[in-house]
JSON list of C-alpha atoms in Angstrom, two decimals:
[
{"chain": "A", "resi": 266, "resn": "GLY", "atom": "CA", "xyz": [-78.22, 71.73, -34.94]},
{"chain": "A", "resi": 267, "resn": "GLN", "atom": "CA", "xyz": [-78.27, 69.20, -32.06]},
{"chain": "A", "resi": 268, "resn": "ASN", "atom": "CA", "xyz": [-77.87, 65.60, -32.65]},
{"chain": "A", "resi": 269, "resn": "ILE", "atom": "CA", "xyz": [-77.34, 62.16, -30.92]},
{"chain": "A", "resi": 270, "resn": "ASP", "atom": "CA", "xyz": [-76.12, 59.10, -33.02]},
{"chain": "A", "resi": 271, "resn": "GLN", "atom": "CA", "xyz": [-76.10, 55.43, -31.92]},
{"chain": "A", "resi": 272, "resn": "PRO", "atom": "CA", "xyz": [-76.65, 52.28, -33.74]},
{"chain": "A", "resi": 273, "resn": "THR", "atom": "CA", "xyz": [-80.25, 51.26, -34.07]},
{"chain": "A", "resi": 274, "resn": "GLU", "atom": "CA", "xyz": [-79.61, 47.41, -33.34]},
{"chain": "A", "resi": 275, "resn": "MET", "atom": "CA", "xyz": [-76.84, 45.14, -31.97]},
{"chain": "A", "resi": 276, "resn": "THR", "atom": "CA", "xyz": [-76.78, 41.33, -31.35]},
{"chain": "A", "resi": 277, "resn": "ALA", "atom": "CA", "xyz": [-74.47, 39.72, -28.72]},
{"chain": "A", "resi": 278, "resn": "THR", "atom": "CA", "xyz": [-73.98, 36.46, -27.09]},
{"chain": "A", "resi": 279, "resn": "GLU", "atom": "CA", "xyz": [-75.04, 35.57, -23.42]},
{"chain": "A", "resi": 280, "resn": "GLY", "atom": "CA", "xyz": [-71.62, 35.78, -21.27]},
{"chain": "A", "resi": 281, "resn": "ALA", "atom": "CA", "xyz": [-70.01, 37.94, -23.86]},
{"chain": "A", "resi": 282, "resn": "ILE", "atom": "CA", "xyz": [-69.16, 41.84, -23.68]},
{"chain": "A", "resi": 283, "resn": "VAL", "atom": "CA", "xyz": [-70.64, 44.40, -25.84]},
{"chain": "A", "resi": 284, "resn": "GLN", "atom": "CA", "xyz": [-70.06, 48.08, -26.61]},
{"chain": "A", "resi": 285, "resn": "ILE", "atom": "CA", "xyz": [-72.67, 50.43, -27.44]},
{"chain": "A", "resi": 286, "resn": "ASN", "atom": "CA", "xyz": [-71.18, 53.72, -29.01]},
{"chain": "A", "resi": 287, "resn": "CYS", "atom": "CA", "xyz": [-72.89, 56.85, -28.80]},
{"chain": "A", "resi": 288, "resn": "THR", "atom": "CA", "xyz": [-71.77, 60.29, -30.66]},
{"chain": "A", "resi": 289, "resn": "TYR", "atom": "CA", "xyz": [-73.05, 63.75, -29.87]},
{"chain": "A", "resi": 290, "resn": "GLN", "atom": "CA", "xyz": [-73.23, 67.42, -31.19]},
{"chain": "A", "resi": 291, "resn": "THR", "atom": "CA", "xyz": [-74.93, 69.70, -28.83]},
{"chain": "A", "resi": 292, "resn": "SER", "atom": "CA", "xyz": [-74.98, 73.28, -28.23]},
{"chain": "A", "resi": 293, "resn": "GLY", "atom": "CA", "xyz": [-72.80, 73.06, -24.70]},
{"chain": "A", "resi": 294, "resn": "PHE", "atom": "CA", "xyz": [-72.44, 69.98, -22.70]},
{"chain": "A", "resi": 295, "resn": "ASN", "atom": "CA", "xyz": [-73.47, 69.47, -19.09]},
{"chain": "A", "resi": 296, "resn": "GLY", "atom": "CA", "xyz": [-73.02, 65.59, -19.07]},
{"chain": "A", "resi": 297, "resn": "LEU", "atom": "CA", "xyz": [-74.03, 62.57, -20.88]},
{"chain": "A", "resi": 298, "resn": "PHE", "atom": "CA", "xyz": [-76.74, 59.91, -19.67]},
{"chain": "A", "resi": 299, "resn": "TRP", "atom": "CA", "xyz": [-77.20, 56.33, -20.28]},
{"chain": "A", "resi": 300, "resn": "TYR", "atom": "CA", "xyz": [-80.51, 54.79, -19.73]},
{"chain": "A", "resi": 301, "resn": "GLN", "atom": "CA", "xyz": [-81.91, 51.11, -20.16]},
{"chain": "A", "resi": 302, "resn": "GLN", "atom": "CA", "xyz": [-85.55, 50.69, -21.59]},
{"chain": "A", "resi": 303, "resn": "HIS", "atom": "CA", "xyz": [-87.25, 47.16, -21.41]},
{"chain": "A", "resi": 304, "resn": "ALA", "atom": "CA", "xyz": [-90.10, 46.89, -23.99]},
{"chain": "A", "resi": 305, "resn": "GLY", "atom": "CA", "xyz": [-93.03, 48.27, -22.73]},
{"chain": "A", "resi": 306, "resn": "GLU", "atom": "CA", "xyz": [-91.48, 49.85, -19.80]},
{"chain": "A", "resi": 307, "resn": "ALA", "atom": "CA", "xyz": [-90.13, 53.12, -18.76]},
{"chain": "A", "resi": 308, "resn": "PRO", "atom": "CA", "xyz": [-86.66, 54.25, -19.09]},
{"chain": "A", "resi": 309, "resn": "THR", "atom": "CA", "xyz": [-84.27, 53.62, -16.19]},
{"chain": "A", "resi": 310, "resn": "PHE", "atom": "CA", "xyz": [-81.19, 55.59, -15.28]},
{"chain": "A", "resi": 311, "resn": "LEU", "atom": "CA", "xyz": [-77.80, 53.73, -15.81]},
{"chain": "A", "resi": 312, "resn": "SER", "atom": "CA", "xyz": [-74.82, 56.15, -15.80]},
{"chain": "A", "resi": 313, "resn": "TYR", "atom": "CA", "xyz": [-73.92, 59.85, -16.01]},
{"chain": "A", "resi": 314, "resn": "ASN", "atom": "CA", "xyz": [-70.56, 60.99, -17.31]},
{"chain": "A", "resi": 315, "resn": "VAL", "atom": "CA", "xyz": [-69.39, 64.60, -17.44]},
{"chain": "A", "resi": 316, "resn": "LEU", "atom": "CA", "xyz": [-65.68, 64.32, -17.23]},
{"chain": "A", "resi": 317, "resn": "ASP", "atom": "CA", "xyz": [-63.55, 62.15, -19.57]},
{"chain": "A", "resi": 318, "resn": "GLY", "atom": "CA", "xyz": [-62.76, 58.72, -18.64]},
{"chain": "A", "resi": 319, "resn": "LEU", "atom": "CA", "xyz": [-64.29, 55.46, -17.78]},
{"chain": "A", "resi": 320, "resn": "GLU", "atom": "CA", "xyz": [-66.99, 55.06, -14.81]},
{"chain": "A", "resi": 321, "resn": "GLU", "atom": "CA", "xyz": [-67.61, 51.64, -14.00]},
{"chain": "A", "resi": 322, "resn": "LYS", "atom": "CA", "xyz": [-70.61, 50.37, -12.06]},
{"chain": "A", "resi": 323, "resn": "GLY", "atom": "CA", "xyz": [-70.60, 46.47, -11.80]},
{"chain": "A", "resi": 324, "resn": "ARG", "atom": "CA", "xyz": [-71.13, 44.84, -15.17]},
{"chain": "A", "resi": 325, "resn": "PHE", "atom": "CA", "xyz": [-71.74, 48.12, -16.58]},
{"chain": "A", "resi": 326, "resn": "SER", "atom": "CA", "xyz": [-69.15, 51.01, -17.58]},
{"chain": "A", "resi": 327, "resn": "SER", "atom": "CA", "xyz": [-69.57, 54.14, -19.42]},
{"chain": "A", "resi": 328, "resn": "PHE", "atom": "CA", "xyz": [-66.96, 56.04, -21.06]},
{"chain": "A", "resi": 329, "resn": "LEU", "atom": "CA", "xyz": [-66.69, 59.76, -22.17]},
{"chain": "A", "resi": 330, "resn": "SER", "atom": "CA", "xyz": [-64.45, 61.80, -24.43]},
{"chain": "A", "resi": 331, "resn": "ARG", "atom": "CA", "xyz": [-65.65, 65.33, -24.67]},
{"chain": "A", "resi": 332, "resn": "SER", "atom": "CA", "xyz": [-62.98, 66.26, -27.28]},
{"chain": "A", "resi": 333, "resn": "LYS", "atom": "CA", "xyz": [-64.36, 63.79, -29.92]},
{"chain": "A", "resi": 334, "resn": "GLY", "atom": "CA", "xyz": [-67.96, 64.32, -28.78]},
{"chain": "A", "resi": 335, "resn": "TYR", "atom": "CA", "xyz": [-68.17, 60.36, -27.88]},
{"chain": "A", "resi": 336, "resn": "SER", "atom": "CA", "xyz": [-69.35, 58.15, -25.36]},
{"chain": "A", "resi": 337, "resn": "TYR", "atom": "CA", "xyz": [-69.78, 54.19, -25.13]},
{"chain": "A", "resi": 338, "resn": "LEU", "atom": "CA", "xyz": [-71.78, 51.84, -22.79]},
{"chain": "A", "resi": 339, "resn": "LEU", "atom": "CA", "xyz": [-69.87, 48.62, -22.17]},
{"chain": "A", "resi": 340, "resn": "LEU", "atom": "CA", "xyz": [-71.67, 45.76, -20.81]},
{"chain": "A", "resi": 341, "resn": "LYS", "atom": "CA", "xyz": [-70.08, 42.45, -19.52]},
{"chain": "A", "resi": 342, "resn": "GLU", "atom": "CA", "xyz": [-70.91, 39.15, -18.62]},
{"chain": "A", "resi": 343, "resn": "LEU", "atom": "CA", "xyz": [-74.02, 39.64, -20.69]},
{"chain": "A", "resi": 344, "resn": "GLN", "atom": "CA", "xyz": [-77.43, 38.21, -19.32]},
{"chain": "A", "resi": 345, "resn": "MET", "atom": "CA", "xyz": [-80.49, 37.42, -21.24]},
{"chain": "A", "resi": 346, "resn": "LYS", "atom": "CA", "xyz": [-82.26, 40.10, -18.93]},
{"chain": "A", "resi": 347, "resn": "ASP", "atom": "CA", "xyz": [-79.95, 42.75, -20.54]},
{"chain": "A", "resi": 348, "resn": "SER", "atom": "CA", "xyz": [-82.03, 42.50, -23.80]},
{"chain": "A", "resi": 349, "resn": "ALA", "atom": "CA", "xyz": [-83.50, 45.92, -23.89]},
{"chain": "A", "resi": 350, "resn": "SER", "atom": "CA", "xyz": [-82.88, 49.47, -25.63]},
{"chain": "A", "resi": 351, "resn": "TYR", "atom": "CA", "xyz": [-80.24, 51.50, -24.28]},
{"chain": "A", "resi": 352, "resn": "LEU", "atom": "CA", "xyz": [-80.61, 55.39, -24.67]},
{"chain": "A", "resi": 353, "resn": "CYS", "atom": "CA", "xyz": [-78.01, 57.97, -24.85]},
{"chain": "A", "resi": 354, "resn": "ALA", "atom": "CA", "xyz": [-78.97, 61.28, -23.79]},
{"chain": "A", "resi": 355, "resn": "CYS", "atom": "CA", "xyz": [-76.94, 64.38, -23.93]},
{"chain": "A", "resi": 356, "resn": "MET", "atom": "CA", "xyz": [-77.43, 67.50, -21.57]},
{"chain": "A", "resi": 357, "resn": "ASP", "atom": "CA", "xyz": [-76.94, 70.73, -23.27]},
{"chain": "A", "resi": 358, "resn": "SER", "atom": "CA", "xyz": [-76.04, 74.15, -22.21]},
{"chain": "A", "resi": 359, "resn": "ASN", "atom": "CA", "xyz": [-79.51, 74.90, -20.93]},
{"chain": "A", "resi": 360, "resn": "TYR", "atom": "CA", "xyz": [-79.50, 71.85, -19.23]},
{"chain": "A", "resi": 361, "resn": "GLN", "atom": "CA", "xyz": [-82.06, 69.92, -21.47]},
{"chain": "A", "resi": 362, "resn": "LEU", "atom": "CA", "xyz": [-81.67, 66.55, -22.50]},
{"chain": "A", "resi": 363, "resn": "ILE", "atom": "CA", "xyz": [-81.18, 65.50, -26.03]},
{"chain": "A", "resi": 364, "resn": "TRP", "atom": "CA", "xyz": [-82.07, 62.09, -26.53]},
{"chain": "A", "resi": 365, "resn": "GLY", "atom": "CA", "xyz": [-80.93, 59.58, -29.20]},
{"chain": "A", "resi": 366, "resn": "ALA", "atom": "CA", "xyz": [-83.18, 57.16, -30.74]},
{"chain": "A", "resi": 367, "resn": "GLY", "atom": "CA", "xyz": [-82.00, 54.11, -28.66]},
{"chain": "A", "resi": 368, "resn": "THR", "atom": "CA", "xyz": [-79.87, 51.20, -29.55]},
{"chain": "A", "resi": 369, "resn": "LYS", "atom": "CA", "xyz": [-82.00, 47.82, -29.36]},
{"chain": "A", "resi": 370, "resn": "LEU", "atom": "CA", "xyz": [-79.62, 45.18, -27.99]},
{"chain": "A", "resi": 371, "resn": "ILE", "atom": "CA", "xyz": [-80.51, 41.45, -28.83]},
{"chain": "A", "resi": 372, "resn": "ILE", "atom": "CA", "xyz": [-78.85, 38.78, -26.59]},
{"chain": "A", "resi": 373, "resn": "LYS", "atom": "CA", "xyz": [-78.54, 35.15, -27.90]},
{"chain": "A", "resi": 374, "resn": "PRO", "atom": "CA", "xyz": [-78.12, 32.18, -25.69]},
{"chain": "B", "resi": 119, "resn": "SER", "atom": "CA", "xyz": [-85.28, 57.40, -6.13]},
{"chain": "B", "resi": 120, "resn": "ALA", "atom": "CA", "xyz": [-88.57, 58.74, -6.48]},
{"chain": "B", "resi": 121, "resn": "VAL", "atom": "CA", "xyz": [-91.38, 56.46, -7.09]},
{"chain": "B", "resi": 122, "resn": "ILE", "atom": "CA", "xyz": [-94.02, 57.74, -9.82]},
{"chain": "B", "resi": 123, "resn": "SER", "atom": "CA", "xyz": [-97.41, 56.59, -10.87]},
{"chain": "B", "resi": 124, "resn": "GLN", "atom": "CA", "xyz": [-99.36, 57.51, -14.13]},
{"chain": "B", "resi": 125, "resn": "LYS", "atom": "CA", "xyz": [-103.01, 56.98, -14.70]},
{"chain": "B", "resi": 126, "resn": "PRO", "atom": "CA", "xyz": [-104.31, 55.64, -16.97]},
{"chain": "B", "resi": 127, "resn": "SER", "atom": "CA", "xyz": [-101.67, 53.26, -17.82]},
{"chain": "B", "resi": 128, "resn": "ARG", "atom": "CA", "xyz": [-103.31, 52.76, -21.41]},
{"chain": "B", "resi": 129, "resn": "ASP", "atom": "CA", "xyz": [-106.59, 54.13, -23.19]},
{"chain": "B", "resi": 130, "resn": "ILE", "atom": "CA", "xyz": [-108.07, 53.94, -26.66]},
{"chain": "B", "resi": 131, "resn": "CYS", "atom": "CA", "xyz": [-109.74, 57.28, -27.61]},
{"chain": "B", "resi": 132, "resn": "GLN", "atom": "CA", "xyz": [-111.89, 58.51, -30.58]},
{"chain": "B", "resi": 133, "resn": "ARG", "atom": "CA", "xyz": [-110.72, 61.14, -32.63]},
{"chain": "B", "resi": 134, "resn": "GLY", "atom": "CA", "xyz": [-111.67, 64.81, -31.30]},
{"chain": "B", "resi": 135, "resn": "THR", "atom": "CA", "xyz": [-111.83, 64.11, -27.85]},
{"chain": "B", "resi": 136, "resn": "SER", "atom": "CA", "xyz": [-109.54, 65.01, -24.80]},
{"chain": "B", "resi": 137, "resn": "LEU", "atom": "CA", "xyz": [-107.43, 62.54, -22.47]},
{"chain": "B", "resi": 138, "resn": "THR", "atom": "CA", "xyz": [-106.25, 64.00, -19.30]},
{"chain": "B", "resi": 139, "resn": "ILE", "atom": "CA", "xyz": [-102.99, 62.06, -17.88]},
{"chain": "B", "resi": 140, "resn": "GLN", "atom": "CA", "xyz": [-102.03, 62.09, -14.12]},
{"chain": "B", "resi": 141, "resn": "CYS", "atom": "CA", "xyz": [-98.64, 61.85, -12.79]},
{"chain": "B", "resi": 142, "resn": "GLN", "atom": "CA", "xyz": [-97.92, 61.10, -8.97]},
{"chain": "B", "resi": 143, "resn": "VAL", "atom": "CA", "xyz": [-94.75, 61.27, -7.38]},
{"chain": "B", "resi": 144, "resn": "ASP", "atom": "CA", "xyz": [-94.07, 59.88, -3.68]},
{"chain": "B", "resi": 145, "resn": "SER", "atom": "CA", "xyz": [-91.90, 62.85, -2.66]},
{"chain": "B", "resi": 146, "resn": "GLN", "atom": "CA", "xyz": [-91.78, 66.59, -3.51]},
{"chain": "B", "resi": 147, "resn": "VAL", "atom": "CA", "xyz": [-89.91, 67.41, -6.42]},
{"chain": "B", "resi": 148, "resn": "THR", "atom": "CA", "xyz": [-89.01, 70.74, -8.20]},
{"chain": "B", "resi": 149, "resn": "MET", "atom": "CA", "xyz": [-88.69, 69.60, -11.77]},
{"chain": "B", "resi": 150, "resn": "MET", "atom": "CA", "xyz": [-91.28, 67.45, -13.53]},
{"chain": "B", "resi": 151, "resn": "PHE", "atom": "CA", "xyz": [-91.27, 66.70, -17.41]},
{"chain": "B", "resi": 152, "resn": "TRP", "atom": "CA", "xyz": [-93.60, 65.40, -19.67]},
{"chain": "B", "resi": 153, "resn": "TYR", "atom": "CA", "xyz": [-92.49, 63.37, -22.73]},
{"chain": "B", "resi": 154, "resn": "ARG", "atom": "CA", "xyz": [-93.97, 61.62, -25.70]},
{"chain": "B", "resi": 155, "resn": "GLN", "atom": "CA", "xyz": [-92.27, 58.39, -27.31]},
{"chain": "B", "resi": 156, "resn": "GLN", "atom": "CA", "xyz": [-93.43, 56.80, -30.62]},
{"chain": "B", "resi": 157, "resn": "PRO", "atom": "CA", "xyz": [-92.45, 53.16, -30.93]},
{"chain": "B", "resi": 158, "resn": "GLY", "atom": "CA", "xyz": [-89.08, 52.45, -31.70]},
{"chain": "B", "resi": 159, "resn": "GLN", "atom": "CA", "xyz": [-88.29, 56.39, -31.52]},
{"chain": "B", "resi": 160, "resn": "SER", "atom": "CA", "xyz": [-86.45, 58.67, -28.90]},
{"chain": "B", "resi": 161, "resn": "LEU", "atom": "CA", "xyz": [-87.96, 60.60, -26.36]},
{"chain": "B", "resi": 162, "resn": "THR", "atom": "CA", "xyz": [-89.48, 63.93, -27.12]},
{"chain": "B", "resi": 163, "resn": "LEU", "atom": "CA", "xyz": [-90.02, 66.54, -24.51]},
{"chain": "B", "resi": 164, "resn": "ILE", "atom": "CA", "xyz": [-93.37, 68.15, -24.66]},
{"chain": "B", "resi": 165, "resn": "ALA", "atom": "CA", "xyz": [-92.85, 70.56, -21.71]},
{"chain": "B", "resi": 166, "resn": "THR", "atom": "CA", "xyz": [-91.50, 71.33, -18.30]},
{"chain": "B", "resi": 167, "resn": "ALA", "atom": "CA", "xyz": [-94.16, 71.29, -15.63]},
{"chain": "B", "resi": 168, "resn": "ASN", "atom": "CA", "xyz": [-93.58, 74.26, -13.12]},
{"chain": "B", "resi": 169, "resn": "GLN", "atom": "CA", "xyz": [-95.27, 74.54, -9.75]},
{"chain": "B", "resi": 170, "resn": "GLY", "atom": "CA", "xyz": [-97.11, 77.76, -9.37]},
{"chain": "B", "resi": 171, "resn": "SER", "atom": "CA", "xyz": [-96.57, 79.00, -13.01]},
{"chain": "B", "resi": 172, "resn": "GLU", "atom": "CA", "xyz": [-97.28, 78.28, -16.58]},
{"chain": "B", "resi": 173, "resn": "ALA", "atom": "CA", "xyz": [-95.42, 75.01, -18.12]},
{"chain": "B", "resi": 174, "resn": "THR", "atom": "CA", "xyz": [-92.65, 75.62, -20.28]},
{"chain": "B", "resi": 175, "resn": "TYR", "atom": "CA", "xyz": [-93.21, 74.04, -23.80]},
{"chain": "B", "resi": 176, "resn": "GLU", "atom": "CA", "xyz": [-90.86, 72.83, -26.41]},
{"chain": "B", "resi": 177, "resn": "SER", "atom": "CA", "xyz": [-90.82, 73.81, -30.12]},
{"chain": "B", "resi": 178, "resn": "GLY", "atom": "CA", "xyz": [-93.52, 72.24, -31.76]},
{"chain": "B", "resi": 179, "resn": "PHE", "atom": "CA", "xyz": [-95.88, 71.65, -28.71]},
{"chain": "B", "resi": 180, "resn": "VAL", "atom": "CA", "xyz": [-98.41, 74.50, -27.58]},
{"chain": "B", "resi": 181, "resn": "ILE", "atom": "CA", "xyz": [-100.42, 75.10, -24.58]},
{"chain": "B", "resi": 182, "resn": "ASP", "atom": "CA", "xyz": [-103.87, 74.89, -26.32]},
{"chain": "B", "resi": 183, "resn": "LYS", "atom": "CA", "xyz": [-103.02, 71.11, -27.52]},
{"chain": "B", "resi": 184, "resn": "PHE", "atom": "CA", "xyz": [-101.24, 70.08, -24.40]},
{"chain": "B", "resi": 185, "resn": "PRO", "atom": "CA", "xyz": [-102.51, 71.88, -21.36]},
{"chain": "B", "resi": 186, "resn": "ILE", "atom": "CA", "xyz": [-100.59, 71.10, -18.06]},
{"chain": "B", "resi": 187, "resn": "SER", "atom": "CA", "xyz": [-101.43, 71.61, -14.70]},
{"chain": "B", "resi": 188, "resn": "ARG", "atom": "CA", "xyz": [-99.08, 71.48, -11.74]},
{"chain": "B", "resi": 189, "resn": "PRO", "atom": "CA", "xyz": [-100.85, 72.29, -8.57]},
{"chain": "B", "resi": 190, "resn": "ASN", "atom": "CA", "xyz": [-98.23, 71.13, -6.02]},
{"chain": "B", "resi": 191, "resn": "LEU", "atom": "CA", "xyz": [-94.80, 69.61, -6.04]},
{"chain": "B", "resi": 192, "resn": "THR", "atom": "CA", "xyz": [-96.09, 65.79, -6.21]},
{"chain": "B", "resi": 193, "resn": "PHE", "atom": "CA", "xyz": [-98.64, 66.15, -8.84]},
{"chain": "B", "resi": 194, "resn": "SER", "atom": "CA", "xyz": [-99.04, 67.19, -12.50]},
{"chain": "B", "resi": 195, "resn": "THR", "atom": "CA", "xyz": [-101.39, 66.41, -15.31]},
{"chain": "B", "resi": 196, "resn": "LEU", "atom": "CA", "xyz": [-101.24, 66.56, -18.95]},
{"chain": "B", "resi": 197, "resn": "THR", "atom": "CA", "xyz": [-104.20, 66.70, -21.18]},
{"chain": "B", "resi": 198, "resn": "VAL", "atom": "CA", "xyz": [-104.19, 65.74, -24.91]},
{"chain": "B", "resi": 199, "resn": "SER", "atom": "CA", "xyz": [-106.76, 67.75, -26.56]},
{"chain": "B", "resi": 200, "resn": "ASN", "atom": "CA", "xyz": [-108.78, 67.20, -29.78]},
{"chain": "B", "resi": 201, "resn": "MET", "atom": "CA", "xyz": [-106.89, 64.12, -30.59]},
{"chain": "B", "resi": 202, "resn": "SER", "atom": "CA", "xyz": [-106.27, 62.70, -33.88]},
{"chain": "B", "resi": 203, "resn": "PRO", "atom": "CA", "xyz": [-104.40, 59.39, -34.81]},
{"chain": "B", "resi": 204, "resn": "GLU", "atom": "CA", "xyz": [-101.15, 61.14, -34.90]},
{"chain": "B", "resi": 205, "resn": "ASP", "atom": "CA", "xyz": [-101.18, 61.80, -31.09]},
{"chain": "B", "resi": 206, "resn": "SER", "atom": "CA", "xyz": [-101.05, 57.80, -30.64]},
{"chain": "B", "resi": 207, "resn": "SER", "atom": "CA", "xyz": [-97.93, 57.41, -28.45]},
{"chain": "B", "resi": 208, "resn": "ILE", "atom": "CA", "xyz": [-96.63, 56.53, -25.05]},
{"chain": "B", "resi": 209, "resn": "TYR", "atom": "CA", "xyz": [-96.80, 59.66, -22.83]},
{"chain": "B", "resi": 210, "resn": "LEU", "atom": "CA", "xyz": [-94.20, 59.43, -20.02]},
{"chain": "B", "resi": 211, "resn": "CYS", "atom": "CA", "xyz": [-93.84, 61.93, -17.08]},
{"chain": "B", "resi": 212, "resn": "SER", "atom": "CA", "xyz": [-90.42, 62.01, -15.25]},
{"chain": "B", "resi": 213, "resn": "VAL", "atom": "CA", "xyz": [-88.89, 64.08, -12.33]},
{"chain": "B", "resi": 214, "resn": "ALA", "atom": "CA", "xyz": [-85.35, 65.12, -11.87]},
{"chain": "B", "resi": 215, "resn": "ALA", "atom": "CA", "xyz": [-83.52, 63.19, -9.01]},
{"chain": "B", "resi": 216, "resn": "GLY", "atom": "CA", "xyz": [-81.87, 66.03, -7.31]},
{"chain": "B", "resi": 217, "resn": "GLU", "atom": "CA", "xyz": [-81.72, 69.63, -7.10]},
{"chain": "B", "resi": 218, "resn": "SER", "atom": "CA", "xyz": [-78.81, 69.96, -9.39]},
{"chain": "B", "resi": 219, "resn": "ASP", "atom": "CA", "xyz": [-79.77, 71.17, -12.99]},
{"chain": "B", "resi": 220, "resn": "ALA", "atom": "CA", "xyz": [-77.73, 68.08, -14.10]},
{"chain": "B", "resi": 221, "resn": "SER", "atom": "CA", "xyz": [-79.46, 65.46, -12.07]},
{"chain": "B", "resi": 222, "resn": "GLU", "atom": "CA", "xyz": [-80.77, 62.04, -13.72]},
{"chain": "B", "resi": 223, "resn": "GLN", "atom": "CA", "xyz": [-84.32, 61.54, -14.23]},
{"chain": "B", "resi": 224, "resn": "TYR", "atom": "CA", "xyz": [-86.74, 59.04, -13.20]},
{"chain": "B", "resi": 225, "resn": "PHE", "atom": "CA", "xyz": [-89.69, 58.12, -15.03]},
{"chain": "B", "resi": 226, "resn": "GLY", "atom": "CA", "xyz": [-93.14, 57.03, -14.70]},
{"chain": "B", "resi": 227, "resn": "PRO", "atom": "CA", "xyz": [-94.57, 53.91, -16.11]},
{"chain": "B", "resi": 228, "resn": "GLY", "atom": "CA", "xyz": [-96.06, 55.75, -19.12]},
{"chain": "B", "resi": 229, "resn": "THR", "atom": "CA", "xyz": [-99.62, 56.16, -20.53]},
{"chain": "B", "resi": 230, "resn": "ARG", "atom": "CA", "xyz": [-100.19, 54.05, -24.05]},
{"chain": "B", "resi": 231, "resn": "LEU", "atom": "CA", "xyz": [-102.68, 56.26, -25.76]},
{"chain": "B", "resi": 232, "resn": "THR", "atom": "CA", "xyz": [-104.11, 54.87, -29.14]},
{"chain": "B", "resi": 233, "resn": "VAL", "atom": "CA", "xyz": [-106.38, 57.34, -31.04]},
{"chain": "B", "resi": 234, "resn": "THR", "atom": "CA", "xyz": [-108.93, 55.63, -33.35]}
]
């Protein structure tokens, strides 16, 4: 079956760095997405990886290893506003998104 | 990026009734999707709304329970029929950002439904 695994919750300190991991098992692969979702709001797109390696976008970076079925989202210089859930989603061979349950990130001062 | 609005933003409904949720996009889009999200859970795709043809439903979802309309490229509705408390959830519409099958999606603000 298809499966996305990511930690349920993580805690980090303001100004620090945090890495949120995601492992996936899907039938085929057409890319991996990361979304941010603040409580009570809709998800917003953060990043897309389809090739191995690191994609950097400001304070956020996303990494992909297709051979390991693994991705991570790296958040640097954490701010209180980064407190949110981070959703990993993998696009399978039918271009359908398979969603993880999300990682709730709590930022402490 | 597309701007998406949904109506209503929230509703409390009685068991056995139906609610129609509207999704409006500020530009023409090919792919529109309807999701359900329980608190603290992942997004579950209900169906893909196709313009000019019937929606494509995912396993576990049927047209009689969740009829969908897509009259044009900027608008869609999802009806939750004969509601039960198990239908209490957040319902989200989304659109694909581009024409590529691998495009990211933009989401509407969601409709929070409570069934009593």
